[in-house]
Coordinates of C-alpha atoms in Angstrom, one line a residue:
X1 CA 0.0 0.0 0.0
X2 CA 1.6 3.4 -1.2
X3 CA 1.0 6.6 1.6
X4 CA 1.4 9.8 0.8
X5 CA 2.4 12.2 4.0
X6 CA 3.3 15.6 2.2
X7 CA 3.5 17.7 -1.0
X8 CA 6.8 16.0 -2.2
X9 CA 5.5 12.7 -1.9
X10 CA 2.2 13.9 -3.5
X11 CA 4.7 15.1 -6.5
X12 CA 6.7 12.7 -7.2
X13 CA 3.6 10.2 -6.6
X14 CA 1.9 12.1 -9.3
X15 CA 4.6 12.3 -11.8
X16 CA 5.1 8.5 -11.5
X17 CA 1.3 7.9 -12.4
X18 CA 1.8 10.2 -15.7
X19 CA 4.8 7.6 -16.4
X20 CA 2.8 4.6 -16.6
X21 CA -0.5 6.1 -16.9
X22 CA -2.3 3.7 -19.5
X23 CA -0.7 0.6 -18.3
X24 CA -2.0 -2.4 -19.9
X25 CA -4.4 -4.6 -17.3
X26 CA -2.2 -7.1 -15.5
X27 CA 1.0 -5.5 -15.6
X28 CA 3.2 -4.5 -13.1
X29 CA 2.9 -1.0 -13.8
X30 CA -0.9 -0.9 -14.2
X31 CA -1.1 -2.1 -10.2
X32 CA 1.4 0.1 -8.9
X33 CA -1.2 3.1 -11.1
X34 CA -4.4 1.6 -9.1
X35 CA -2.3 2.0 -6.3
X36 CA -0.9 5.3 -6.9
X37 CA -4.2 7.0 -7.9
X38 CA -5.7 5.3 -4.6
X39 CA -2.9 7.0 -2.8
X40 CA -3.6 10.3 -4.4
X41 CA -6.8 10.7 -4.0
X42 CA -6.7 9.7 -0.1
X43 CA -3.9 12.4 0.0
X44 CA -6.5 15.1 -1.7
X45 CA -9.7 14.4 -0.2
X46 CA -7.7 14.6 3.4
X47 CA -6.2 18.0 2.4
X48 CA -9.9 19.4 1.7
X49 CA -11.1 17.8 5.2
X50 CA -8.5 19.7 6.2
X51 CA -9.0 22.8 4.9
X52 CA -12.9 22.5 5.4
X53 CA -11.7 22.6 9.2
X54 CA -9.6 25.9 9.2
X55 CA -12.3 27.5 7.2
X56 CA -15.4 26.2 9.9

């Protein structure tokens, strides 16, 4: 499982899914995608919670 705790890891995570992005099904690199767009999007939705907080 791939976590993201900060902007540079959100970069770098985020350049590496433009790499492979349209990896074929069953490949390597089209698991470690699922997994990096999973990762990602935790990472974003948890950054608007948190900026839904400072703003309440």
């Amino acid at each position: 499982m791939i976590t993201i705790n900060n902007e540079g890891e959100y970069e770098k995570a985020s350049d590496r899914a433009d790499e492979i992005f349209g990896a074929k099904p069953g490949t390597p690199e089209h698991k470690e995608l699922q997994e990096l767009l999973k990762a990602l999007k935790k990472y974003e939705d948890d950054f608007v919670k948190m900026l839904k907080g400072y703003n309440s």
